[in-house]
Coordinates of C-alpha atoms and ligand atoms in Angstrom, one line a residue:
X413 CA 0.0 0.0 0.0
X414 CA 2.6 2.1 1.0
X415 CA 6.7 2.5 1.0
X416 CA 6.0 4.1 4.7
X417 CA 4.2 0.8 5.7
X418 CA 7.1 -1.0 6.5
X419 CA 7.4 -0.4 10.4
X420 CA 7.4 -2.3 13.2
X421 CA 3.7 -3.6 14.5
X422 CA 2.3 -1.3 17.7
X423 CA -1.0 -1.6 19.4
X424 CA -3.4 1.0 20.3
X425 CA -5.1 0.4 23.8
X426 CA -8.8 1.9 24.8
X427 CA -12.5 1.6 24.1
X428 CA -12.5 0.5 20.6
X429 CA -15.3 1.1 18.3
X430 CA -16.4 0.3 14.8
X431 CA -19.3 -0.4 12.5
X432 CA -19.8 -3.7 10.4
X433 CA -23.3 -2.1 8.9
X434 CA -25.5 0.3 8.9
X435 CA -27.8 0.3 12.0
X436 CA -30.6 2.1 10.1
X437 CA -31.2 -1.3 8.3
X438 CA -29.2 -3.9 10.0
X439 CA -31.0 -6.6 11.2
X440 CA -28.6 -7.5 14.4
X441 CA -26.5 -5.0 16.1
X442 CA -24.4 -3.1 13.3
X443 CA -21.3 -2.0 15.6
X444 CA -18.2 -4.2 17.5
X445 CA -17.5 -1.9 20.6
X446 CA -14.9 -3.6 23.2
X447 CA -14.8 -1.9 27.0
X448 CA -11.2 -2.1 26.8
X449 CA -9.7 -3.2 23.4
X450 CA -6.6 -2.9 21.5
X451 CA -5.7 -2.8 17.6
X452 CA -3.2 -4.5 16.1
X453 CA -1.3 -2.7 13.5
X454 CA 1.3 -4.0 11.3
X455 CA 2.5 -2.5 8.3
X456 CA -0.1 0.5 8.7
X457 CA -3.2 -2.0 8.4
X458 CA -4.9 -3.5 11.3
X459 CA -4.1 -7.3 11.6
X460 CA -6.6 -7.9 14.6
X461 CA -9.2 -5.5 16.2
X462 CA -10.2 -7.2 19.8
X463 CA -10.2 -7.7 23.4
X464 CA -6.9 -6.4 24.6
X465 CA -5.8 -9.1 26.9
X466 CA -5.3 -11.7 24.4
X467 CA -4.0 -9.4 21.7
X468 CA -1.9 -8.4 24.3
X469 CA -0.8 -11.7 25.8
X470 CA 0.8 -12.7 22.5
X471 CA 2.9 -9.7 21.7
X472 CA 6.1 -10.3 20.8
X473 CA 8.8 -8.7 23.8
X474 CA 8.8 -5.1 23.0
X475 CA 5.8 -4.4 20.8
X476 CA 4.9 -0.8 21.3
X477 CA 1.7 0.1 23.1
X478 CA 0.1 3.4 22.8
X479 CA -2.3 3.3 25.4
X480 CA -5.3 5.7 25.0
X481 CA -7.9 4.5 28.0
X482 CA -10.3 5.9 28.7
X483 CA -10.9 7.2 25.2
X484 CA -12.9 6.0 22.5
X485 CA -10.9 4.8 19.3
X486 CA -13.2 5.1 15.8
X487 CA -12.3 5.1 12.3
X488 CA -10.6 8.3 11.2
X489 CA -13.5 10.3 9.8
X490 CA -14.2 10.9 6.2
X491 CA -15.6 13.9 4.6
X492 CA -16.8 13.7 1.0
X493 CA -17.6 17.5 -0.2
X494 CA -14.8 20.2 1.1
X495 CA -13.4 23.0 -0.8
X496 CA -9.0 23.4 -0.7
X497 CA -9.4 27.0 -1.5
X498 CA -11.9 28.0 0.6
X499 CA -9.7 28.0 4.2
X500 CA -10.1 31.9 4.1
X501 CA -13.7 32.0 2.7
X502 CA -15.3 30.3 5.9
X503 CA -17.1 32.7 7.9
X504 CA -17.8 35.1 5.0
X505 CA -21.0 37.4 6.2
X506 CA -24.8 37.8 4.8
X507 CA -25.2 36.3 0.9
X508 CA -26.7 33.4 -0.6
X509 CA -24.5 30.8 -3.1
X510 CA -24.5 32.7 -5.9
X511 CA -23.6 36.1 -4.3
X512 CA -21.0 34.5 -2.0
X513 CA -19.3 32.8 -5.4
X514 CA -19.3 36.3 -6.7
X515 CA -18.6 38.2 -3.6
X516 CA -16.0 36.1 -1.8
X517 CA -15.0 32.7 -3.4
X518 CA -14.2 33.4 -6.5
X519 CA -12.0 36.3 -5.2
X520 CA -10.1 34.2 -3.1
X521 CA -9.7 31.1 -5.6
X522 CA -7.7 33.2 -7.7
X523 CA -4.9 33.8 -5.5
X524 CA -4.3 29.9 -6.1
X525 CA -2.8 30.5 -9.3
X526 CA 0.6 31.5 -6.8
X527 CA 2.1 27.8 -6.0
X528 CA 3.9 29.2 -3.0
X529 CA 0.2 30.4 -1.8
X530 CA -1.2 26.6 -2.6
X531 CA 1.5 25.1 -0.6
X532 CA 1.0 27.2 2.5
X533 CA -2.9 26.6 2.6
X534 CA -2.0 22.8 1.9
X535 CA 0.0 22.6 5.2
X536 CA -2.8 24.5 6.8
X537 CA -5.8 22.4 5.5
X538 CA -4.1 19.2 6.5
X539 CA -3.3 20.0 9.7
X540 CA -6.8 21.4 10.4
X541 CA -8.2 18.0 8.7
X542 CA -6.2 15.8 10.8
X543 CA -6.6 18.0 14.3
X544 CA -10.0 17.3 13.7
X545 CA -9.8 13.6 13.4
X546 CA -10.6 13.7 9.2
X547 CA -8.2 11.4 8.0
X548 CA -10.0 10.9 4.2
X549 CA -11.4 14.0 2.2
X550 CA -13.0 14.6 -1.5
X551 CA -11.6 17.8 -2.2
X552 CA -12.1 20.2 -5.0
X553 CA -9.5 22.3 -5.6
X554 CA -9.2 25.5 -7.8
X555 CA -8.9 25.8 -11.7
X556 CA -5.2 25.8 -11.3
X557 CA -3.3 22.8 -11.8
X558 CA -0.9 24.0 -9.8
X559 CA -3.4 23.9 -6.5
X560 CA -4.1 20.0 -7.4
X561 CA -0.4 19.9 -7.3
X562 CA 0.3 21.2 -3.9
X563 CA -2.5 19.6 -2.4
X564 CA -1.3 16.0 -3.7
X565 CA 2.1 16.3 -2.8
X566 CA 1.2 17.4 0.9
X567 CA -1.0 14.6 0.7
X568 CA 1.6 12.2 0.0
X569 CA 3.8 13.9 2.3
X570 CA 1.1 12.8 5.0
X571 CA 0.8 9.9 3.6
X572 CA -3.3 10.1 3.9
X573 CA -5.7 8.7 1.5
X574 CA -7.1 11.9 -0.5
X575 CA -9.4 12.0 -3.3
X576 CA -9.2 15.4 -4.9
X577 CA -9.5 17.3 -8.6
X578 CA -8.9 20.7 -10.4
X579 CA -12.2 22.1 -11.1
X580 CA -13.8 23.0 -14.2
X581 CA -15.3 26.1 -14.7
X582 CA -15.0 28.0 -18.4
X583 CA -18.1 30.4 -17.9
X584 CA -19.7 32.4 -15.3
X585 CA -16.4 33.6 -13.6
X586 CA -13.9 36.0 -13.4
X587 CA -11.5 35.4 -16.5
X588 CA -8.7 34.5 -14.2
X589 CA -10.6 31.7 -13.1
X590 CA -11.5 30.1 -16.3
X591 CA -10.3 27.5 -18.1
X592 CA -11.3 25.8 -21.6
X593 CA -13.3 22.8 -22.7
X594 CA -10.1 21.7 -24.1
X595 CA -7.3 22.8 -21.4
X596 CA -9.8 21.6 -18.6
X597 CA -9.3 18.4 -20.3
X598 CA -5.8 18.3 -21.2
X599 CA -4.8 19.6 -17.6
X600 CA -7.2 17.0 -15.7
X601 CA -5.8 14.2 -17.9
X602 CA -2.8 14.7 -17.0
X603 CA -3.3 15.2 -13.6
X604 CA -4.7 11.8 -13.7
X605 CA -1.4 10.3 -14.9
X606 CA 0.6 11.8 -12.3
X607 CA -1.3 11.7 -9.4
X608 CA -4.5 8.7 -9.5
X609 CA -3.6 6.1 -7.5
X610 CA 0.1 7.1 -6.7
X611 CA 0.5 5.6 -3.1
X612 CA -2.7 7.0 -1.6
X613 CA -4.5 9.7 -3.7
X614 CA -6.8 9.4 -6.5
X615 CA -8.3 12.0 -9.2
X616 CA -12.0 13.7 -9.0
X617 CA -12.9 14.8 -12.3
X618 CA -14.8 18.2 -10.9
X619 CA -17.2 20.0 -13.3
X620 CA -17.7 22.6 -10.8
X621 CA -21.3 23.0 -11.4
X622 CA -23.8 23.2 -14.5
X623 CA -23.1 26.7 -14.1
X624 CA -19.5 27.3 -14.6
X625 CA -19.5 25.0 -17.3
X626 CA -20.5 25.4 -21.1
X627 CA -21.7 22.2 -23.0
X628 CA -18.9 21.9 -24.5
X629 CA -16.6 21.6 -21.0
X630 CA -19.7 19.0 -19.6
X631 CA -19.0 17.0 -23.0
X632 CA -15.3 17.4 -22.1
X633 CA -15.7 16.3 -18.3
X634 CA -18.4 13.3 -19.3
X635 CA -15.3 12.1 -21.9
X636 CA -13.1 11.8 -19.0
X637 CA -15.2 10.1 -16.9
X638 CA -15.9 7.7 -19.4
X639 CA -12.5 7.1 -19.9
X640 CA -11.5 6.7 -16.4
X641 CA -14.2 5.2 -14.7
X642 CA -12.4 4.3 -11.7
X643 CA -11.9 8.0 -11.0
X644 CA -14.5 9.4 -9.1
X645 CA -16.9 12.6 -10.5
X646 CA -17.5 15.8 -7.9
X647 CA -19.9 18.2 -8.6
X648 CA -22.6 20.5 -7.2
X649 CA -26.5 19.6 -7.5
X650 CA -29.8 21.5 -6.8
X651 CA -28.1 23.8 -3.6
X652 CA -30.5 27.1 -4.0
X653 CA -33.7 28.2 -5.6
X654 CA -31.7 31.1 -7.8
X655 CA -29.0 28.9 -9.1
X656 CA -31.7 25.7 -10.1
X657 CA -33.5 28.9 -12.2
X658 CA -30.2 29.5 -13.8
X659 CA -29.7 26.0 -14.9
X660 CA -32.8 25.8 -16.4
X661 CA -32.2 29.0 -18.5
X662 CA -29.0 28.0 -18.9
X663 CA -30.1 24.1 -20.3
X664 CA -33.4 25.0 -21.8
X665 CA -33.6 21.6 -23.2
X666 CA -33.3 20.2 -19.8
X667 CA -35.9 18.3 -18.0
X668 CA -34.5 19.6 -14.8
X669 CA -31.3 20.1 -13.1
X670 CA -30.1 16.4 -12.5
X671 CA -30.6 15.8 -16.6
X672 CA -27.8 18.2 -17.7
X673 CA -25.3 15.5 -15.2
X674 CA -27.0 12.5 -16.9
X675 CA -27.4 13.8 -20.8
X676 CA -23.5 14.8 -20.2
X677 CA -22.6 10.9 -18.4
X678 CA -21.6 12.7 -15.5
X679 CA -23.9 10.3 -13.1
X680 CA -22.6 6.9 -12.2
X681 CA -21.3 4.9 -8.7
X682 CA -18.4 7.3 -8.1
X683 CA -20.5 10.5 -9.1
X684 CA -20.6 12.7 -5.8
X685 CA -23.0 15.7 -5.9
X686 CA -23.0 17.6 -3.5
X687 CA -26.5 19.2 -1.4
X688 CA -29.3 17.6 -3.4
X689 CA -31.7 19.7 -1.2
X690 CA -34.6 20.5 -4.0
X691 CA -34.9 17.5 -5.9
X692 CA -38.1 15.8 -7.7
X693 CA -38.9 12.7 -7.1
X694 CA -37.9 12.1 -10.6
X695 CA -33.9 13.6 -10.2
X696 CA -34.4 11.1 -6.8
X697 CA -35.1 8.5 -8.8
X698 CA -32.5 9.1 -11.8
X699 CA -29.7 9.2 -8.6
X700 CA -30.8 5.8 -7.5
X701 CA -30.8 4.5 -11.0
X702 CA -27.6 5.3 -11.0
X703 CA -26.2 4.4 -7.9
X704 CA -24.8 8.4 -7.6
X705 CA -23.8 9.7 -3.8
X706 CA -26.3 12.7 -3.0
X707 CA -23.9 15.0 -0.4
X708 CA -25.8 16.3 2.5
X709 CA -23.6 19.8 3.7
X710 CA -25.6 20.8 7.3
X711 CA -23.5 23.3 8.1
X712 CA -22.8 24.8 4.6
X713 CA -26.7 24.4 4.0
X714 CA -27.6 26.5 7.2
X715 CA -25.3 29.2 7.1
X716 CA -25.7 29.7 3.0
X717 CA -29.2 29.9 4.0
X718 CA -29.7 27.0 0.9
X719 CA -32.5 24.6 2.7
X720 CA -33.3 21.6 4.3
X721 CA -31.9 18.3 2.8
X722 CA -34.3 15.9 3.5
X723 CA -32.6 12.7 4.5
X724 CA -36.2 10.4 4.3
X725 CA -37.2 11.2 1.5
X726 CA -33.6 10.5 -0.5
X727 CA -33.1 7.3 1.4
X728 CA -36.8 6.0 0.3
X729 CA -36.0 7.0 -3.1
X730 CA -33.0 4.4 -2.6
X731 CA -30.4 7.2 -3.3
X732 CA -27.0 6.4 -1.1
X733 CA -26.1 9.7 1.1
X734 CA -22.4 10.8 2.4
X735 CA -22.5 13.7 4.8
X736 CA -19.6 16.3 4.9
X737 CA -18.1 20.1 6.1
X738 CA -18.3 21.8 2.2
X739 CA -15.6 24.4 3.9
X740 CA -15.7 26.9 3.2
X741 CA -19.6 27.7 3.4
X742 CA -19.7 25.5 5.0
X743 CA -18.5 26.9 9.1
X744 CA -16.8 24.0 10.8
X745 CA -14.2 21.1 9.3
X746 CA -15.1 19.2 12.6
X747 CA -17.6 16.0 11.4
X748 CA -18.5 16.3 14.9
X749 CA -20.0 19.7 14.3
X750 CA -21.3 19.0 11.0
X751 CA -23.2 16.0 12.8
X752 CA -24.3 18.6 15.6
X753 CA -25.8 20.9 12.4
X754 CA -27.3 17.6 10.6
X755 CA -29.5 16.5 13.7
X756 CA -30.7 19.9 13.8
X757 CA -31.4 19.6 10.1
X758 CA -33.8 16.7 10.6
X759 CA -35.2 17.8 13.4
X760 CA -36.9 21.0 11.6
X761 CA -38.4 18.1 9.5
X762 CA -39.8 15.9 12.0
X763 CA -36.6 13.4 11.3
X764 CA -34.4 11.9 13.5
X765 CA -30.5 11.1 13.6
X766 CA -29.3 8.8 16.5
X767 CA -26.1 9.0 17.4
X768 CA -24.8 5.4 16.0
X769 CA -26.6 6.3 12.8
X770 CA -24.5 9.6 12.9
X771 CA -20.9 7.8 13.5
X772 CA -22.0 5.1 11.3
X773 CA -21.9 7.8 8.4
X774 CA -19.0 10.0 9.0
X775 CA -17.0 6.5 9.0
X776 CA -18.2 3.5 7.5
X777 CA -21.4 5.2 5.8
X778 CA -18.8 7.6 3.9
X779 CA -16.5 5.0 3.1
X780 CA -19.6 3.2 1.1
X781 CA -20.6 6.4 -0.1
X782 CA -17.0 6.5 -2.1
X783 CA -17.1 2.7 -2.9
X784 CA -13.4 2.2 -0.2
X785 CA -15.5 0.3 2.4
X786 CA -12.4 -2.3 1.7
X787 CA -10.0 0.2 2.4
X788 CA -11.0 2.2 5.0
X789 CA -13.9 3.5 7.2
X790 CA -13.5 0.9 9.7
X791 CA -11.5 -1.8 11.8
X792 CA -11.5 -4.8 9.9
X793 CA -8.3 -6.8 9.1
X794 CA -6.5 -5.4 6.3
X795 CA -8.2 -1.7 6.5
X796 CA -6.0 0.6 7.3
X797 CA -5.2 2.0 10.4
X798 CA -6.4 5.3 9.8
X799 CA -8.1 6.3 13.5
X800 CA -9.1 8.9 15.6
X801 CA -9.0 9.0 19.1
X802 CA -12.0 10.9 21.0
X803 CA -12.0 12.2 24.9
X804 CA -15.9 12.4 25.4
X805 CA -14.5 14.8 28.7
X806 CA -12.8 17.3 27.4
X807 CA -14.7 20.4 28.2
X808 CA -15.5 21.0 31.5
X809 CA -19.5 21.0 30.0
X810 CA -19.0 17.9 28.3
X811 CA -17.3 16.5 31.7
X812 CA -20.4 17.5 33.5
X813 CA -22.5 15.8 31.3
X814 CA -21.1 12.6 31.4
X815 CA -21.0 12.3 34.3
X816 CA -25.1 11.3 34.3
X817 CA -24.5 9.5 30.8
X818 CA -24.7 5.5 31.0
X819 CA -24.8 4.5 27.7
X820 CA -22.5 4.4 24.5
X821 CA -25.2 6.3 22.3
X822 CA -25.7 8.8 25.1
X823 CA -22.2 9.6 25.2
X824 CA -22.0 9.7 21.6
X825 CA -24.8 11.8 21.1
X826 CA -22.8 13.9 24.3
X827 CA -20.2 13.6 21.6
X828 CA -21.7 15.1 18.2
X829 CA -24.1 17.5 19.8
X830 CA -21.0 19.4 22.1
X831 CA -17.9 17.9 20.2
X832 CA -15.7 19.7 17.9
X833 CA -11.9 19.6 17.3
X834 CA -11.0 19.6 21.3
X835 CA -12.1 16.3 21.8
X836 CA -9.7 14.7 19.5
X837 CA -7.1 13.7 21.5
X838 CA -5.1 11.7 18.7
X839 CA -5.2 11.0 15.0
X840 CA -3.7 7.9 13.4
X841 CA -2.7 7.9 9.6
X842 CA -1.7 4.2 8.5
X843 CA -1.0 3.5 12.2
X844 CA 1.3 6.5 12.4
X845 CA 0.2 9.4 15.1
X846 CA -0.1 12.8 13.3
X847 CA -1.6 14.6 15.9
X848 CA -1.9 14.4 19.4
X849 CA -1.0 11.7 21.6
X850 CA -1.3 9.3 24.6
X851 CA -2.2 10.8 27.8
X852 CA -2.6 14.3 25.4
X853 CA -4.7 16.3 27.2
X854 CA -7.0 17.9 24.8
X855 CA -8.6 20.6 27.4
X856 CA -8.3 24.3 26.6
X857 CA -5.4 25.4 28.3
X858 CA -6.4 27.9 31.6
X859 CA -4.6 31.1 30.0
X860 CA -4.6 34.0 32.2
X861 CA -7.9 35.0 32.2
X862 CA -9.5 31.7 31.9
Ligands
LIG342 N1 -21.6 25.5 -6.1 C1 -20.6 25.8 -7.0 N2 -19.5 26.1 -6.4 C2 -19.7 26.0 -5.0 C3 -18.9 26.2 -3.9 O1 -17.7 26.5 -3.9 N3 -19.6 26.0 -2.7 C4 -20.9 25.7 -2.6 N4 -21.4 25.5 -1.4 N5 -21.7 25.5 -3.7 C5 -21.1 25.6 -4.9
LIG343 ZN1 -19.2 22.6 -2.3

């Protein structure tokens, strides 16, 4: 899997949890979770996922143990719709999506055309991902090459499994931000060479949205899905009322918004679209035909002020669902928070999202959602050993709390309505500690005025 996979085996020590199925429709319990557990990694992959004592029992003399009790140990935590060049559009104030493209985003985006600029924000956004216990992302990047570039080789650097693409956008933008039908395809292509599935990261093809793009660049992007279909697709679907309107004047010819992706043969397994929120139950059912990944963005979705996605009625349809950050309008890269913002979400619908449902997607459910429930998203032998390491105690509110909690879904659901980045006390990347650490106390320091 990887050159850096050749170290010595180690075990990680604490509660261990991990889910075989979804619990939604799993017939018997659809999680393991051991009281006090340990992983055993060789190579960067778990070999054996258990009861400690015996995993521990048969170590050979000086096996490292990295022992994390009391914490919880998951899955690292995937997120399937985030934006590279958006680390300094979070928290832009007061417009809708196609205002804050105008106003903010596509500002920003263009100072990605600087490589020294892309490879600063790189080694921010990884560190952010992986202090917040994200250890797989699906990443647009800008039009620039040169973004997909820096992003990649920081990627490899850290060694994490990224999914990520240049976007294609030749209309609709500032000029410095548009590309071609033909150098959109020429620069994704060879993108493609260099960087899909070298070590750990693979290519997006990312038609930014129906928008952005002229028929001839959606021709362009549906050629190069077609002749790469183990690359995934990442787009944007049916966000807000104003830019749905646009598409249809845009597409005249178009039945609705999801027929431009599927007259183009943008819409297949690896096809990723991200919101989905005002969809007929025809586009529902043309998503499920196709076995496309509808990409519910809570937080984005709230603070863009773009709707309610409703989670019933896409999982009735039979449409499968990831849930991610979509940073930057999306306010928090913690999937933590974004769970927080998704219960809240369904709530206002007369829905509901218990908490094992919840950490079922931002692991396992995600990892489906990309088709690398083999690779990752959970603690069977031979995934890798990608984890994160939660301390359900560390604010003094969330200490409080649990101190009345006496179940694992109360504590998780103590977990994803208060949690964010502070209760990560560790993150694992093929078995390898990126952040944090045993015995890391991840409390807010007391500064002076605390
Ligand atoms: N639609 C097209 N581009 C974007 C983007 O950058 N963010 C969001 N939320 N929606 C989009
Ligand atoms: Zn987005």
């Amino acid at each position: 899997m990887s050159a850096r996979g050749a170290q010595p085996p180690k075990v990680l020590r604490g509660r261990i949890l991990w889910f075989t199925a979804d619990p939604r429709t799993a017939p018997e319990p659809a999680h393991h979770y051991i009281e006090d557990g340990a992983l055993l990694i060789e190579h960067g992959l778990v070999r054996q996922a258990g009861e400690a004592w015996p995993i521990l029992a048969s170590l050979p003399q000086g096996t490292q143990v990295e022992d994390h009790r009391p914490h919880l140990i998951m899955p690292g935590f995937i997120d399937p719709h985030i934006h590279f060049p958006q680390t300094q559009v979070i928290a832009s104030f007061g417009a809708q999506l196609l205002d804050w493209l105008q106003k903010y985003t596509f500002i920003e985006e263009q100072k990605f055309s600087d490589p020294a600029h892309c490879a600063r924000n790189a080694r921010f956004f990884f560190d952010e991902l992986l202090r917040n216990g994200t250890t797989t992302a699906v990443a647009f990047c800008s039009v620039h090459a040169q973004s997909v570039e820096a992003f990649f080789a920081e990627s490899q650097r850290r060694n994490t499994l990224m999914i990520a693409g240049k976007v294609l956008m030749d209309r609709n933008a500032p000029e410095a931000l548009r590309d071609t039908a033909e150098s959109g395809y020429e620069e994704s292509k060879a993108l493609i060479t260099k960087w899909h599935k070298r070590g750990r990261q693979r290519y997006a093809i990312a038609p930014r949205f129906a928008v952005t793009s002229s028929e001839s660049q959606l021709e362009a992007a549906g050629a190069l899905a077609r002749e790469h279909t183990d690359c995934h697709v990442e787009t944007h679907l049916s966000e807000n009322e104003a830019e749905i309107a646009l598409v249809r004047e845009l597409f005249p010819w178009s039945r609705d918004y999801t027929d431009v992706y599927a007259h183009y043969g943008l819409l297949g397994p690896k096809t990723l679209l991200g919101h989905c929120i005002h969809m007929s139950a025809r586009e529902r059912a043309v998503l499920a035909d196709a076995r496309s990944v509808a990409v519910f963005c809570p937080t984005s979705n709230l603070f863009i002020g773009s709707g309610l996605f409703d989670w019933r009625a896409t999982t009735e349809a039979g449409v499968r669902i990831g849930v991610a950050t979509d940073v930057g309008g999306g306010t928090s890269y913690s999937m933590l928070r974004t769970m927080a913002e998704a219960y809240k979400v369904l709530q206002l619908q007369g829905q509901n999202l218990p908490a094992l449902q919840a950490f079922h997607a931002i692991t396992r459910g995600n990892a489906e959602a990309l088709g690398l429930q083999d690779v990752i998203g959970s603690f069977e032998p031979g995934r890798a050993c990608d984890a994160v390491v939660l301390d359900s105690s560390a604010t003094m509110a969330m200490r409080h709390r649990m101190a009345t909690v006496r179940t694992l879904e109360e504590e998780l659901f103590l977990l994803m309505t208060l949690g964010a980045d502070r209760n990560v006390a560790a993150t694992y990347v093929m078995g390898e500690r990126v952040h944090g650490g045993p015995g890391h106390d991840a409390r807010p320091k007391a500064g002076p005025r605390d």
